[in-house]
JSON list of N, CA and C in Angstrom, two decimals:
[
{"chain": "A", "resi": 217, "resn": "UNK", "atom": "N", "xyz": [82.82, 107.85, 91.26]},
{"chain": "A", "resi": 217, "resn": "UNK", "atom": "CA", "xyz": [82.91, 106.46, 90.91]},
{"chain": "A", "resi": 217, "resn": "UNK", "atom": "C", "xyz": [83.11, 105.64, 92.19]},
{"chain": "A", "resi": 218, "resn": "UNK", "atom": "N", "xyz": [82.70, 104.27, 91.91]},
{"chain": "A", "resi": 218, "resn": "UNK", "atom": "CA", "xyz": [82.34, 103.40, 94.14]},
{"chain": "A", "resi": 218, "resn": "UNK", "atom": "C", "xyz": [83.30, 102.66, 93.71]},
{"chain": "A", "resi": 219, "resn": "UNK", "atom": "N", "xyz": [84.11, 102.07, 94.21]},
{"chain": "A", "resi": 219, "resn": "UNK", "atom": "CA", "xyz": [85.25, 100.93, 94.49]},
{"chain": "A", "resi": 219, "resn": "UNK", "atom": "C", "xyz": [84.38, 100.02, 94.36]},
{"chain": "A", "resi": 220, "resn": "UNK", "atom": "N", "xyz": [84.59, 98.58, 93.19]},
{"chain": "A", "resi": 220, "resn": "UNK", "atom": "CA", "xyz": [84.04, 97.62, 92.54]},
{"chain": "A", "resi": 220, "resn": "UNK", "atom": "C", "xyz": [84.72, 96.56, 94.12]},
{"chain": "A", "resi": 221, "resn": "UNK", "atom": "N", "xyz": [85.05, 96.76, 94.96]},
{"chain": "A", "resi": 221, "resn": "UNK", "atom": "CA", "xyz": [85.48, 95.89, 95.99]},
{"chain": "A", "resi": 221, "resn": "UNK", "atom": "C", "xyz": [84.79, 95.89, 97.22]},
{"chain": "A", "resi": 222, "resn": "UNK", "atom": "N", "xyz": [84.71, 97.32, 97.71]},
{"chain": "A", "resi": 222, "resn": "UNK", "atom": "CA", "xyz": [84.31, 97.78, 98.89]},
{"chain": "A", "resi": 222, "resn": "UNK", "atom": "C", "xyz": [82.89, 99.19, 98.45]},
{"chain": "A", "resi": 223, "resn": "UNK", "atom": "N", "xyz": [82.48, 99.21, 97.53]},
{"chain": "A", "resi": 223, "resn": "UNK", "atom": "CA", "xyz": [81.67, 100.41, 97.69]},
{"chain": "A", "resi": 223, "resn": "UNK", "atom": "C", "xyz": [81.89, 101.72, 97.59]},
{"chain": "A", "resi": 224, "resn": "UNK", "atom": "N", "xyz": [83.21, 101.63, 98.34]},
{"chain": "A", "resi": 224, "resn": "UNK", "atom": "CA", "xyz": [83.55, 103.26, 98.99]},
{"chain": "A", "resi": 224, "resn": "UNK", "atom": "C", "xyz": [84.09, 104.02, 97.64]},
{"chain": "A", "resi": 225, "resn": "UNK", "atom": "N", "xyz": [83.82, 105.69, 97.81]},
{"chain": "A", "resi": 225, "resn": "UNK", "atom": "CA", "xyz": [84.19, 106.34, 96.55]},
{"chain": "A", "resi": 225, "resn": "UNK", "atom": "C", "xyz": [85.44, 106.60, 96.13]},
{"chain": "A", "resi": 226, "resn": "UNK", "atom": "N", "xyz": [86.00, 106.01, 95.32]},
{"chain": "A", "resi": 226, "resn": "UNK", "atom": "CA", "xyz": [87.66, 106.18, 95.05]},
{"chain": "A", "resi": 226, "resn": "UNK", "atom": "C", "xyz": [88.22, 107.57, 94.79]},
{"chain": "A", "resi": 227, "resn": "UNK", "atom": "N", "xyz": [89.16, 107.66, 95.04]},
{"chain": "A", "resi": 227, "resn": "UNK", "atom": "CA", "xyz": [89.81, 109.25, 94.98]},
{"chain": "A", "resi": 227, "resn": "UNK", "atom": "C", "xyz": [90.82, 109.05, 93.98]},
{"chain": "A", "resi": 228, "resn": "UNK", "atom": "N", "xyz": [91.10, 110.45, 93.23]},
{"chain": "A", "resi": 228, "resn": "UNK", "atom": "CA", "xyz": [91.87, 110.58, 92.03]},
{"chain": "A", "resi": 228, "resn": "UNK", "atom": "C", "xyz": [92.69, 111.35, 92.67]},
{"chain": "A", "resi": 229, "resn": "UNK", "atom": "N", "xyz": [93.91, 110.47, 91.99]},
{"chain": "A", "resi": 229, "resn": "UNK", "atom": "CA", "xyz": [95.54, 111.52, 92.70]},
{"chain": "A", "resi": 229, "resn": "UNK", "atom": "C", "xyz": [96.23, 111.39, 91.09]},
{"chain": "A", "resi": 230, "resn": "UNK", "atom": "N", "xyz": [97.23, 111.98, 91.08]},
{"chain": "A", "resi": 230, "resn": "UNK", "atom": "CA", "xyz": [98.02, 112.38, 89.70]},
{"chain": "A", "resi": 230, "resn": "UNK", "atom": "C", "xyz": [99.80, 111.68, 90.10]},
{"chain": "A", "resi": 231, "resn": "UNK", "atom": "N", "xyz": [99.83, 110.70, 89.78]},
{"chain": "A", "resi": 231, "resn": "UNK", "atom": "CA", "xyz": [101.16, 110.09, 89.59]},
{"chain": "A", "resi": 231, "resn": "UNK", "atom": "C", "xyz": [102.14, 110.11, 88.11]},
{"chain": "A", "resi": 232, "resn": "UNK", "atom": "N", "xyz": [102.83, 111.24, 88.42]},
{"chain": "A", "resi": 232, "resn": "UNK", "atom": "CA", "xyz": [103.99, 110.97, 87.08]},
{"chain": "A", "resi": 232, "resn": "UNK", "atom": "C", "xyz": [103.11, 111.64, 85.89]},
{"chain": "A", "resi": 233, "resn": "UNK", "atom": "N", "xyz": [102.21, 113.00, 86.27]},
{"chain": "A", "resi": 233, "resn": "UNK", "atom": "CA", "xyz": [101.40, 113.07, 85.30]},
{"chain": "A", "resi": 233, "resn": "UNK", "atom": "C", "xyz": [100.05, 111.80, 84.38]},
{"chain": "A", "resi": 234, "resn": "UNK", "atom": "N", "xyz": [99.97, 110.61, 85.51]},
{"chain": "A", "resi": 234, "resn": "UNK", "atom": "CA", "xyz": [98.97, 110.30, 84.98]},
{"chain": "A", "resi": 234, "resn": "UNK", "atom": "C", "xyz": [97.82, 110.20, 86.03]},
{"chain": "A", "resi": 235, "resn": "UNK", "atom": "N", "xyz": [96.42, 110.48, 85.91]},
{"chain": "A", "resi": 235, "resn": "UNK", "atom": "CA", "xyz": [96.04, 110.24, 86.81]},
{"chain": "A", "resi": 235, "resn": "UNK", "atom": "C", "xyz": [95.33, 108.91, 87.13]},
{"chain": "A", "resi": 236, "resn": "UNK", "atom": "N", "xyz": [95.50, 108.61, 88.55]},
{"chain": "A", "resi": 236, "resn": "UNK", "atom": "CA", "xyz": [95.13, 106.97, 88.64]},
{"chain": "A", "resi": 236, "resn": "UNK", "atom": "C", "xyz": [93.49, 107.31, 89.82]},
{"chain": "A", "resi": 237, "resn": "UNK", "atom": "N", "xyz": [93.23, 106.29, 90.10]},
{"chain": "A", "resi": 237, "resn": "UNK", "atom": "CA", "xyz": [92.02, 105.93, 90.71]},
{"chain": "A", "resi": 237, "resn": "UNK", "atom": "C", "xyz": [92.13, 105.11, 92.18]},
{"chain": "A", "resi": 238, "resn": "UNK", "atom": "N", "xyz": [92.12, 105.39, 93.25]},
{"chain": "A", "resi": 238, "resn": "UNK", "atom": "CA", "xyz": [92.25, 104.06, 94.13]},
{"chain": "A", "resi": 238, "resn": "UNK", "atom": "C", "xyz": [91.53, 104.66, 95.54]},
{"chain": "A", "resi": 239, "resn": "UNK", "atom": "N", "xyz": [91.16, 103.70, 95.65]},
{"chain": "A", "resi": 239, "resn": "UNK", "atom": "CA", "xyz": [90.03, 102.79, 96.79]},
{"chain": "A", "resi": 239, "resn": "UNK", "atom": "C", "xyz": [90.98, 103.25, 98.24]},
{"chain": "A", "resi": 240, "resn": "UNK", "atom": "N", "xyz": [90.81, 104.50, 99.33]},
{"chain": "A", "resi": 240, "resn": "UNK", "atom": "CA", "xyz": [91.34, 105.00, 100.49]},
{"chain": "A", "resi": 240, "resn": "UNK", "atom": "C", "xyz": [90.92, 103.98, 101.49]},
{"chain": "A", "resi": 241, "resn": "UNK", "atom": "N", "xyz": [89.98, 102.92, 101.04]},
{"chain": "A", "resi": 241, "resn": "UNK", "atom": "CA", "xyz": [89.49, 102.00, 102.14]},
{"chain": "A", "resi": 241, "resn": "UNK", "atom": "C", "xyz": [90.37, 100.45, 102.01]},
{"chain": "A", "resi": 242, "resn": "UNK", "atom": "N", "xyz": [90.25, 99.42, 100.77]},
{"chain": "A", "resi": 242, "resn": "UNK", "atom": "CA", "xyz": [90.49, 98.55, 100.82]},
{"chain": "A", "resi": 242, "resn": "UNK", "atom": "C", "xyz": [92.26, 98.68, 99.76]},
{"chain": "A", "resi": 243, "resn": "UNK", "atom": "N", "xyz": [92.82, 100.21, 99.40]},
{"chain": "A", "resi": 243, "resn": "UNK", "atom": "CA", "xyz": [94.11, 100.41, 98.87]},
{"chain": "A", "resi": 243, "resn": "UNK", "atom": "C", "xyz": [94.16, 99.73, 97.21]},
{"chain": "A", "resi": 244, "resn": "UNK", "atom": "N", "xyz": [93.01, 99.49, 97.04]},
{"chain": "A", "resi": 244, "resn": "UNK", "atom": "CA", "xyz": [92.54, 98.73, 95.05]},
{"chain": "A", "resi": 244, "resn": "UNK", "atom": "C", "xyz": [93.07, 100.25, 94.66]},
{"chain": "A", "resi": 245, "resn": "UNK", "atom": "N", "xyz": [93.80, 99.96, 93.48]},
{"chain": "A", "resi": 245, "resn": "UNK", "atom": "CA", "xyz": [93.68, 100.90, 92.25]},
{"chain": "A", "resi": 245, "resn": "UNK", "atom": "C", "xyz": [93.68, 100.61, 90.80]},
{"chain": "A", "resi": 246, "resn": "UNK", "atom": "N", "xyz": [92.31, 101.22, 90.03]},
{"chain": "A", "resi": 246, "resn": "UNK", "atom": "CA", "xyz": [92.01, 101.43, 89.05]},
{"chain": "A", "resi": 246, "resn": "UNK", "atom": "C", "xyz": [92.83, 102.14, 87.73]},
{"chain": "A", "resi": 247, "resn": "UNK", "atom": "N", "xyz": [93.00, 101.86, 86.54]},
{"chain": "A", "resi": 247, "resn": "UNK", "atom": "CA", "xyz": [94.19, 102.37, 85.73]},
{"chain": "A", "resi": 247, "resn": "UNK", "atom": "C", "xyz": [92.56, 102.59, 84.33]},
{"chain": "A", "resi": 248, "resn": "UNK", "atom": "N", "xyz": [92.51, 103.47, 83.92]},
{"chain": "A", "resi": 248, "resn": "UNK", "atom": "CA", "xyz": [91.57, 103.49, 83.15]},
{"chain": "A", "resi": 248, "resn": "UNK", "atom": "C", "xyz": [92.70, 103.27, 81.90]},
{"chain": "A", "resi": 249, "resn": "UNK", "atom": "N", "xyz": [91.60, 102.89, 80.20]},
{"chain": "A", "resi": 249, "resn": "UNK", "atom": "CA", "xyz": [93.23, 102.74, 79.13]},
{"chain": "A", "resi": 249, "resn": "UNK", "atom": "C", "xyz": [94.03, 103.53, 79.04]},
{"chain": "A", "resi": 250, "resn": "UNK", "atom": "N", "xyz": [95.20, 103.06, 78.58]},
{"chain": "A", "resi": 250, "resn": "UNK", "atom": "CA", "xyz": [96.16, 103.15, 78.06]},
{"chain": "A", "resi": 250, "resn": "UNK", "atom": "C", "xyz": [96.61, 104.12, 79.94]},
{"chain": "A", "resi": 251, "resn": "UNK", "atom": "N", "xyz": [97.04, 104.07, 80.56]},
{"chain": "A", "resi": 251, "resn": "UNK", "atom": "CA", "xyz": [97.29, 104.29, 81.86]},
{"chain": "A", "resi": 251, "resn": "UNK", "atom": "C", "xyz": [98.19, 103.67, 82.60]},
{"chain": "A", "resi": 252, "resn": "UNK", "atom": "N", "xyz": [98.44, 102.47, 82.36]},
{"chain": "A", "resi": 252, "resn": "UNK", "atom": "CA", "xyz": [99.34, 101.52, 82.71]},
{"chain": "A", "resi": 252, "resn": "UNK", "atom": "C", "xyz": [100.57, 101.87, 81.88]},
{"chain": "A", "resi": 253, "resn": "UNK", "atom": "N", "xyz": [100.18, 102.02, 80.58]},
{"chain": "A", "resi": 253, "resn": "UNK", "atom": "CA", "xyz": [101.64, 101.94, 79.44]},
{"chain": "A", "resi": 253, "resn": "UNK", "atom": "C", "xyz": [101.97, 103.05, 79.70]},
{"chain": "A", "resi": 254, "resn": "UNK", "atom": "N", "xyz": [101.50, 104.17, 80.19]},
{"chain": "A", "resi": 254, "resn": "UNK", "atom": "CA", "xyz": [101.96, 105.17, 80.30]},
{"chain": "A", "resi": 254, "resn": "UNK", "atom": "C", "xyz": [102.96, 105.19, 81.53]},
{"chain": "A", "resi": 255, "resn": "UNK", "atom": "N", "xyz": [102.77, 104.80, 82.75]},
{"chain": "A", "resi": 255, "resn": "UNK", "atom": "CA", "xyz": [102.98, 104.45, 83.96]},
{"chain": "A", "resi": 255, "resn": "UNK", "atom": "C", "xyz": [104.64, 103.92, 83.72]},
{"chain": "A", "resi": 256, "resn": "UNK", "atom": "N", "xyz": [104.19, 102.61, 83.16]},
{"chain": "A", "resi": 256, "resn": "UNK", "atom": "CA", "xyz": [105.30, 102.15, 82.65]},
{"chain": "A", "resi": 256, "resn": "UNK", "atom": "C", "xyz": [106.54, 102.39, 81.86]},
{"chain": "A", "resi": 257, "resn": "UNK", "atom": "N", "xyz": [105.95, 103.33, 80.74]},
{"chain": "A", "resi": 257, "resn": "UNK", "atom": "CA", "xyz": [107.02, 104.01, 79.87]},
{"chain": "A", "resi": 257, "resn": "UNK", "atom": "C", "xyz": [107.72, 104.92, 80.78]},
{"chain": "A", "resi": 258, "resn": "UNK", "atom": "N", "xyz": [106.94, 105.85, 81.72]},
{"chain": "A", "resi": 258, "resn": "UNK", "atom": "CA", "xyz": [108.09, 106.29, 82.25]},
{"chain": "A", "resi": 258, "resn": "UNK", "atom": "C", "xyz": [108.41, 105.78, 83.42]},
{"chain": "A", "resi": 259, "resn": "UNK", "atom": "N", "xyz": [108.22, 104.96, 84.32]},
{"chain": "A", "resi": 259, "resn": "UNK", "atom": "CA", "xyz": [109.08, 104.01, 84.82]},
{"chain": "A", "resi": 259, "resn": "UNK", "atom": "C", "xyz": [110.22, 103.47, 84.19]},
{"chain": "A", "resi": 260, "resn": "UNK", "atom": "N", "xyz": [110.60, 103.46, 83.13]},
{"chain": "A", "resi": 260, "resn": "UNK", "atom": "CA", "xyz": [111.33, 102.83, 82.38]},
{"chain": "A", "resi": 260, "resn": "UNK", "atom": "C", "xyz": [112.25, 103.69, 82.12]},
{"chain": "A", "resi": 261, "resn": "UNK", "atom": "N", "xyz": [111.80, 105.22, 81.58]},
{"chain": "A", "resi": 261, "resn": "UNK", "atom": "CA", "xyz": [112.91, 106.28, 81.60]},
{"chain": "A", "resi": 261, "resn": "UNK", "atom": "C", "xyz": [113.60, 107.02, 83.00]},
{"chain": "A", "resi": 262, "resn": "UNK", "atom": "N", "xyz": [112.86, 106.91, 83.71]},
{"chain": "A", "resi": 262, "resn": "UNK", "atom": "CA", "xyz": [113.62, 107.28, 85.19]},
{"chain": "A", "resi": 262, "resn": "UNK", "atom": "C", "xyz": [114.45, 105.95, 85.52]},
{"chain": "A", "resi": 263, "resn": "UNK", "atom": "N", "xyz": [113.92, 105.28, 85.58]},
{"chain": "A", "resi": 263, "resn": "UNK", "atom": "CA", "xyz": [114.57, 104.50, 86.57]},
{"chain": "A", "resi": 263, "resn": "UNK", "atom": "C", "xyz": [116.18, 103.75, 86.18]},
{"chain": "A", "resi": 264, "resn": "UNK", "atom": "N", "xyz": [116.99, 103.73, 86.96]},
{"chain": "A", "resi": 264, "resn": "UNK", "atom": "CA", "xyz": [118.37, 102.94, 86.35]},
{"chain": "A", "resi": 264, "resn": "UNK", "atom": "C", "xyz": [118.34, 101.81, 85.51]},
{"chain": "A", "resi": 265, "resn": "UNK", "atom": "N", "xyz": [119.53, 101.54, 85.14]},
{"chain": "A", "resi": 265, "resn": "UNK", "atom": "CA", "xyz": [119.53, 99.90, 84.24]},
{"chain": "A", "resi": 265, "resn": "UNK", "atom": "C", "xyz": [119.82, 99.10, 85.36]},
{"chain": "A", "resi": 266, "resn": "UNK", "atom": "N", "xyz": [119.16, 97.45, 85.55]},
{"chain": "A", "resi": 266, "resn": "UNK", "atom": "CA", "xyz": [119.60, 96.82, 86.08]},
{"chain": "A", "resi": 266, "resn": "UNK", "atom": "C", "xyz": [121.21, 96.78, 86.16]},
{"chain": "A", "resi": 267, "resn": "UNK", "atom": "N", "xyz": [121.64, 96.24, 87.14]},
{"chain": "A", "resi": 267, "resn": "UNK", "atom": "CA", "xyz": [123.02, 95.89, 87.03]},
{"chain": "A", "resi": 267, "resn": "UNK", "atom": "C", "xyz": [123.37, 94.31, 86.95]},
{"chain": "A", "resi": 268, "resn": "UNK", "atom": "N", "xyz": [123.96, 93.86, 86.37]},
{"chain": "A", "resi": 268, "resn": "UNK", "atom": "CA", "xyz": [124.36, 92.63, 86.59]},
{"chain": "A", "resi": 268, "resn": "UNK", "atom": "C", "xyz": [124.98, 92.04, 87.74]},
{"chain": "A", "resi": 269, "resn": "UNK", "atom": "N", "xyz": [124.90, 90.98, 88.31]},
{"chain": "A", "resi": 269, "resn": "UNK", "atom": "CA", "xyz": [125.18, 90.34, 89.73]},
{"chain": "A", "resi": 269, "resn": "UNK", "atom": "C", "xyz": [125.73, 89.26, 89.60]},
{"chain": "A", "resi": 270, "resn": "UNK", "atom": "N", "xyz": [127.02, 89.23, 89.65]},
{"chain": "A", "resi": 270, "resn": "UNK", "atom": "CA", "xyz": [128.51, 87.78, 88.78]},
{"chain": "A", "resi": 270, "resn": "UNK", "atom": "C", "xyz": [127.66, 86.76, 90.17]},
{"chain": "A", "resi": 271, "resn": "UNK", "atom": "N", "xyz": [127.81, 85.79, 90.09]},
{"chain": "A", "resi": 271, "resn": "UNK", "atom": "CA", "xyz": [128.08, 84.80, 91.50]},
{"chain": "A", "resi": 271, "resn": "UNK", "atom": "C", "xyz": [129.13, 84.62, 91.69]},
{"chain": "A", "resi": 272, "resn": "UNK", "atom": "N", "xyz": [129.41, 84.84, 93.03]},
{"chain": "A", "resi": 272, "resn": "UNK", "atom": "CA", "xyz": [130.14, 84.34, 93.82]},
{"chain": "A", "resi": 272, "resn": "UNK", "atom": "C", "xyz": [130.60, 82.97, 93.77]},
{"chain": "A", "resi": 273, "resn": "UNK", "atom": "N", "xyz": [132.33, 82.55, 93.88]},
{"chain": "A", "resi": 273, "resn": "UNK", "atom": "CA", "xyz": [132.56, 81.13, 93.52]},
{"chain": "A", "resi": 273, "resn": "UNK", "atom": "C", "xyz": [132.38, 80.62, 94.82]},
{"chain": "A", "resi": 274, "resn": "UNK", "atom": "N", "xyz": [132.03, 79.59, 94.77]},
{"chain": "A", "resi": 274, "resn": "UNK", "atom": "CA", "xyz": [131.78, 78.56, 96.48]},
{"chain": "A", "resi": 274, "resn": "UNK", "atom": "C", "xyz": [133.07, 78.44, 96.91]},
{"chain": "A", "resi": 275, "resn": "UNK", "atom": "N", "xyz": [133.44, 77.96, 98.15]},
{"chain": "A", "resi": 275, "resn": "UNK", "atom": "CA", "xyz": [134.53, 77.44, 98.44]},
{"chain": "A", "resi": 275, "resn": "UNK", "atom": "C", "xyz": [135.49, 78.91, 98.72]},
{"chain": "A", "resi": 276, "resn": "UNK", "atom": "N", "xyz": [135.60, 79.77, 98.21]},
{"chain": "A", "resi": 276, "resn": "UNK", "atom": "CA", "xyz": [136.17, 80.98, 98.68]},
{"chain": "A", "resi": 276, "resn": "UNK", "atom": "C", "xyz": [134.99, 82.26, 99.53]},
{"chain": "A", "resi": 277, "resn": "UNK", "atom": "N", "xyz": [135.99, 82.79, 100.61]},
{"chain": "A", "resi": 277, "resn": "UNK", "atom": "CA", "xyz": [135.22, 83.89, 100.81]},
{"chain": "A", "resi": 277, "resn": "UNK", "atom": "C", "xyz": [135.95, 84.94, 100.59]},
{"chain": "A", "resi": 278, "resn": "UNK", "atom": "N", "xyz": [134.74, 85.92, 100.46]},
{"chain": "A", "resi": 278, "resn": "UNK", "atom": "CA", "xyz": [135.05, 87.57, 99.85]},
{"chain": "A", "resi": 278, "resn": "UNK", "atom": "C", "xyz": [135.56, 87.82, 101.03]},
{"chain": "A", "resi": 279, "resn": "UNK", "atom": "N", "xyz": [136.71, 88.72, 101.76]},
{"chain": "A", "resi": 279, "resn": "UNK", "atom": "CA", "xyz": [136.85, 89.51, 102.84]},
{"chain": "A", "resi": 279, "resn": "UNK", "atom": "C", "xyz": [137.06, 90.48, 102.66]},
{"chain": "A", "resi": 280, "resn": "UNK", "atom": "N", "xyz": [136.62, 91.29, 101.65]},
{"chain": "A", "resi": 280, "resn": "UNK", "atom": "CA", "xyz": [137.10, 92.75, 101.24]},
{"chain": "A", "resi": 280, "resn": "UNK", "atom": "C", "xyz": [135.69, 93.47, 102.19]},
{"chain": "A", "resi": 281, "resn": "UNK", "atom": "N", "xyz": [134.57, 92.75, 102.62]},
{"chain": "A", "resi": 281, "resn": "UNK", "atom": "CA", "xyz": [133.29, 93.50, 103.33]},
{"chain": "A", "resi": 281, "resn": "UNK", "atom": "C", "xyz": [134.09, 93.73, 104.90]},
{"chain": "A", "resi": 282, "resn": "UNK", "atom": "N", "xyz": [135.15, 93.12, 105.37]},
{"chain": "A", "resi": 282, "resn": "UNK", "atom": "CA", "xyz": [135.57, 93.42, 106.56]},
{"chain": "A", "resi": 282, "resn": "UNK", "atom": "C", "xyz": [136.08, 94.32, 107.06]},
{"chain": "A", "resi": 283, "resn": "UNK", "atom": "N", "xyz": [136.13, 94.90, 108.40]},
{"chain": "A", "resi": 283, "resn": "UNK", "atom": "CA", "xyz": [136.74, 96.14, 108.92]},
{"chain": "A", "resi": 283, "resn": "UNK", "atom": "C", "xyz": [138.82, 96.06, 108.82]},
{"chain": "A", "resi": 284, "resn": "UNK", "atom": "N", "xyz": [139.05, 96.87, 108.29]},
{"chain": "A", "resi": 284, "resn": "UNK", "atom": "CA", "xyz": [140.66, 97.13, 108.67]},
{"chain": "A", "resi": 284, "resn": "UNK", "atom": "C", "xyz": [140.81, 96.91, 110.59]},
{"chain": "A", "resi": 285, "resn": "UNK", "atom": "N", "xyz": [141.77, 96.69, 110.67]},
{"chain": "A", "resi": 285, "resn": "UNK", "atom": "CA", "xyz": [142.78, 96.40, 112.03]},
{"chain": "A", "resi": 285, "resn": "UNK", "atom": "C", "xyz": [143.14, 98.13, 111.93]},
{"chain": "A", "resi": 286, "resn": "UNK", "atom": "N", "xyz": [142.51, 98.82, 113.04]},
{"chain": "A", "resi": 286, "resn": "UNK", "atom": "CA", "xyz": [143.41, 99.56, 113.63]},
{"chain": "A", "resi": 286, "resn": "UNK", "atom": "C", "xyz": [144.85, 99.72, 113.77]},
{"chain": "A", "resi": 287, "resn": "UNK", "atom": "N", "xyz": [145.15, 100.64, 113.73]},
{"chain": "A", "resi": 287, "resn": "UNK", "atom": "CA", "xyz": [146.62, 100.71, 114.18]},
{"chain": "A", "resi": 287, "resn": "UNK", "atom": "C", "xyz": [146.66, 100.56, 116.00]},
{"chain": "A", "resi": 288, "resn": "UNK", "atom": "N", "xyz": [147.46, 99.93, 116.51]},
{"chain": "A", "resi": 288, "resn": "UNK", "atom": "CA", "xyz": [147.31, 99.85, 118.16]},
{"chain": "A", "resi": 288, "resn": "UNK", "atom": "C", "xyz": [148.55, 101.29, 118.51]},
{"chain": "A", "resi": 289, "resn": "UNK", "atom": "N", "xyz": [149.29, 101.40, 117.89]},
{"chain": "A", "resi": 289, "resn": "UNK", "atom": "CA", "xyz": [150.24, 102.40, 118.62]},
{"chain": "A", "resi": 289, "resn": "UNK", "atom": "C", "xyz": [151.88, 101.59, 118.70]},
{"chain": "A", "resi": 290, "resn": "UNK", "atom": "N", "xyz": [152.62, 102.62, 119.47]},
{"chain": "A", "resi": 290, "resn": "UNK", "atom": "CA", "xyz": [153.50, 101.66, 119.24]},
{"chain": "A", "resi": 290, "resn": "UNK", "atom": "C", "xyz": [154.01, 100.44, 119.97]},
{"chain": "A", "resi": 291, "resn": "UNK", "atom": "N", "xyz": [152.95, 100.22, 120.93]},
{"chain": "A", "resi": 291, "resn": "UNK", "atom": "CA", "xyz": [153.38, 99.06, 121.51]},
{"chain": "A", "resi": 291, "resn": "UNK", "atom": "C", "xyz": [153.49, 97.54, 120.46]},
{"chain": "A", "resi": 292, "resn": "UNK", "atom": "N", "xyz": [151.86, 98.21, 119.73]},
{"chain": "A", "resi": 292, "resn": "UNK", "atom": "CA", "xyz": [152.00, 97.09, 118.29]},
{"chain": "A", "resi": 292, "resn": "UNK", "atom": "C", "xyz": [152.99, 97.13, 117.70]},
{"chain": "A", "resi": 293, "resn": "UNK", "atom": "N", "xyz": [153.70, 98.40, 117.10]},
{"chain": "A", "resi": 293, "resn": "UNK", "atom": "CA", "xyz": [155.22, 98.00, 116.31]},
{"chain": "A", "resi": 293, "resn": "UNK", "atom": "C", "xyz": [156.31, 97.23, 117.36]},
{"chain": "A", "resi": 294, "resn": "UNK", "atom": "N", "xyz": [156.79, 97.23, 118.45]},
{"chain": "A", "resi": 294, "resn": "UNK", "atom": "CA", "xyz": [157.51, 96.56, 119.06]},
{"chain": "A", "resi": 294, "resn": "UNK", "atom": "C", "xyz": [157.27, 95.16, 119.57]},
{"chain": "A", "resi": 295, "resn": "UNK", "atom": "N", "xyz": [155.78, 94.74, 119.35]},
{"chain": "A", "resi": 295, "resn": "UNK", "atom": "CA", "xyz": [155.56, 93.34, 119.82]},
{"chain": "A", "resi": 295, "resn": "UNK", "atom": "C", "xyz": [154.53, 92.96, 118.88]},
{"chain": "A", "resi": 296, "resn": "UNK", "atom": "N", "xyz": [154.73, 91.51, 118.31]},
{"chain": "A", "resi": 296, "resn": "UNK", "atom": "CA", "xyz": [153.70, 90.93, 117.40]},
{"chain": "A", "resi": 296, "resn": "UNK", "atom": "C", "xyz": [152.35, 90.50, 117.95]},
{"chain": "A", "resi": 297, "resn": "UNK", "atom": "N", "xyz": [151.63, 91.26, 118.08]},
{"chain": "A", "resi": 297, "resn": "UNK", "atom": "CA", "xyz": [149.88, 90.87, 118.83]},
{"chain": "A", "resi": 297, "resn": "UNK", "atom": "C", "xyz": [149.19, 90.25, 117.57]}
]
């Protein structure tokens, strides 16, 4: 079969047990029916659940992403740096 873009003969590879169609020259790929839903259905079973993402309130910042303070030794316990 010629790539409806470029001519060139498309190569068949096997993704997830389905096999797809695509163009090694211009990177097009072809889904013959029902190929996509398939694709998709199991995309859908592998992959995680979204997670939800709260916003952030304005006006405050998070500092929990920051590095801890070393300990200095004990010169730090005897003098406030």
């Amino acid at each position: 079969m010629k790539c409806p873009i470029d001519g060139t003969t498309l190569v068949i590879t096997d993704r997830s047990g389905v096999e797809i169609d695509y163009c090694p020259q211009c990177r097009g790929v072809w889904l013959d029916r029902g190929e996509l839903d398939k694709i998709i259905e199991r995309g859908a079973i592998s992959a995680p659940a979204p997670q939800q993402h709260r916003e952030r309130d304005r006006g405050y910042e998070d500092h929990s992403y920051k590095k801890k303070k070393k300990r200095g030794g004990f010169l730090e316990d005897l003098f406030d740096f």
